C-alpha positions as CSV (number, residue, x, y, z in Angstrom):
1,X,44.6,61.7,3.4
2,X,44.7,61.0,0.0
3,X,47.2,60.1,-2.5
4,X,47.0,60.4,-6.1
5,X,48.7,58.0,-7.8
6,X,47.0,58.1,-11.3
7,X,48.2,59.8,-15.2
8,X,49.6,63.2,-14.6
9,X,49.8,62.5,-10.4
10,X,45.5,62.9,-10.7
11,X,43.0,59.7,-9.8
12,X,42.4,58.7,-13.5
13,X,44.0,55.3,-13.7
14,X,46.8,54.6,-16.2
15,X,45.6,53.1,-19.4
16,X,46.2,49.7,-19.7
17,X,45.8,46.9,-22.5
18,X,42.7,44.4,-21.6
19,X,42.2,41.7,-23.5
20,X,38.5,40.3,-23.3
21,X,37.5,36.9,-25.3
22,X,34.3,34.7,-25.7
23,X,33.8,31.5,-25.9
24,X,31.1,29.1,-27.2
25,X,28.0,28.5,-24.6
26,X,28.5,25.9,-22.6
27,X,25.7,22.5,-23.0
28,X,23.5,22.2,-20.3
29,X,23.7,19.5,-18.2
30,X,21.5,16.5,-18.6
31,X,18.0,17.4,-16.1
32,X,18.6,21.4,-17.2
33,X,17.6,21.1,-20.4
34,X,15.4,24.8,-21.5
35,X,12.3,24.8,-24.1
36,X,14.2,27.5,-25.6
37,X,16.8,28.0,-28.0
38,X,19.4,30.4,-27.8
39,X,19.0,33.7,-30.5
40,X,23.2,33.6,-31.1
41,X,23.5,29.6,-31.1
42,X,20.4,28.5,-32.1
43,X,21.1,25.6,-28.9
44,X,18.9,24.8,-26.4
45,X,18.7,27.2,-23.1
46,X,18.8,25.6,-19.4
47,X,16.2,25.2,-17.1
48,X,16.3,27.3,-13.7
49,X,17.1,24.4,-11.2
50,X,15.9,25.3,-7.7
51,X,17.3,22.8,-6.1
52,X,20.6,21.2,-8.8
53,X,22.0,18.1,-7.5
54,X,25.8,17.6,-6.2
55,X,26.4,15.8,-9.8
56,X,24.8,18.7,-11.7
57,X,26.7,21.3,-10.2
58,X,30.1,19.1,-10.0
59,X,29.5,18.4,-14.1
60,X,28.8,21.9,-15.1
61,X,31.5,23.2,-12.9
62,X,33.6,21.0,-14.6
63,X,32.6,21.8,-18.2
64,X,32.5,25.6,-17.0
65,X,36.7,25.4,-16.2
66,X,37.4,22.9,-19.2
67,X,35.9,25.7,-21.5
68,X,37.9,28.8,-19.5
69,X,41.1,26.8,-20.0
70,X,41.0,26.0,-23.6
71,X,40.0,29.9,-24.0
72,X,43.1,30.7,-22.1
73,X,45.0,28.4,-23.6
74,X,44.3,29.8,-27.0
75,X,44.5,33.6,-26.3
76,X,47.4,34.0,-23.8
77,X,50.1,34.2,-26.4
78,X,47.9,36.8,-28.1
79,X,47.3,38.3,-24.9
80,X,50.8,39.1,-24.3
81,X,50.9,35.7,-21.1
82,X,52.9,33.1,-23.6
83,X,54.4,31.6,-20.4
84,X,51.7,32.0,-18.2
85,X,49.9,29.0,-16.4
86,X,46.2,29.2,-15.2
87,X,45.4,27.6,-12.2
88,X,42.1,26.6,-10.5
89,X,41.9,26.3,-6.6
């Protein structure tokens, strides 16, 4: 059993506002460092790291979510989320 819930009681989904933003790339960490630069940045690439250690990962994860939060931070008032709070688990 089915029930349509979309525009005009069909399944096309409502229409709604989403906002998408983009950041600067992130640096690689040090040990991950490409031969390449980037075509948009003109910075240089990472490496593929078969095996990253526990300080690489922990670092980039870490720049990763300092970079989404200052996006966040400046976009959310634009984005119609002035009080809104993001939170990493």
């Amino acid at each position: 059993l089915t029930f349509f819930w979309g525009l005009h009681g069909t399944t096309l989904p409502y229409a709604v506002k989403c906002t998408y933003v983009v950041g600067d790339p992130i640096e690689p960490v040090a040990g991950t460092w490409g031969q390449s630069k980037s075509s948009i940045s003109g910075k240089l690439t990472c490496q593929k790291v078969t095996h990253p250690t526990d300080v690489q990962i922990e670092e980039l994860q870490r720049r990763y979510t300092a970079a989404l939060l200052a996006l966040f931070e400046q976009y959310k008032v634009e984005a119609g989320h002035a009080n809104a709070e993001l939170v990493f688990k």
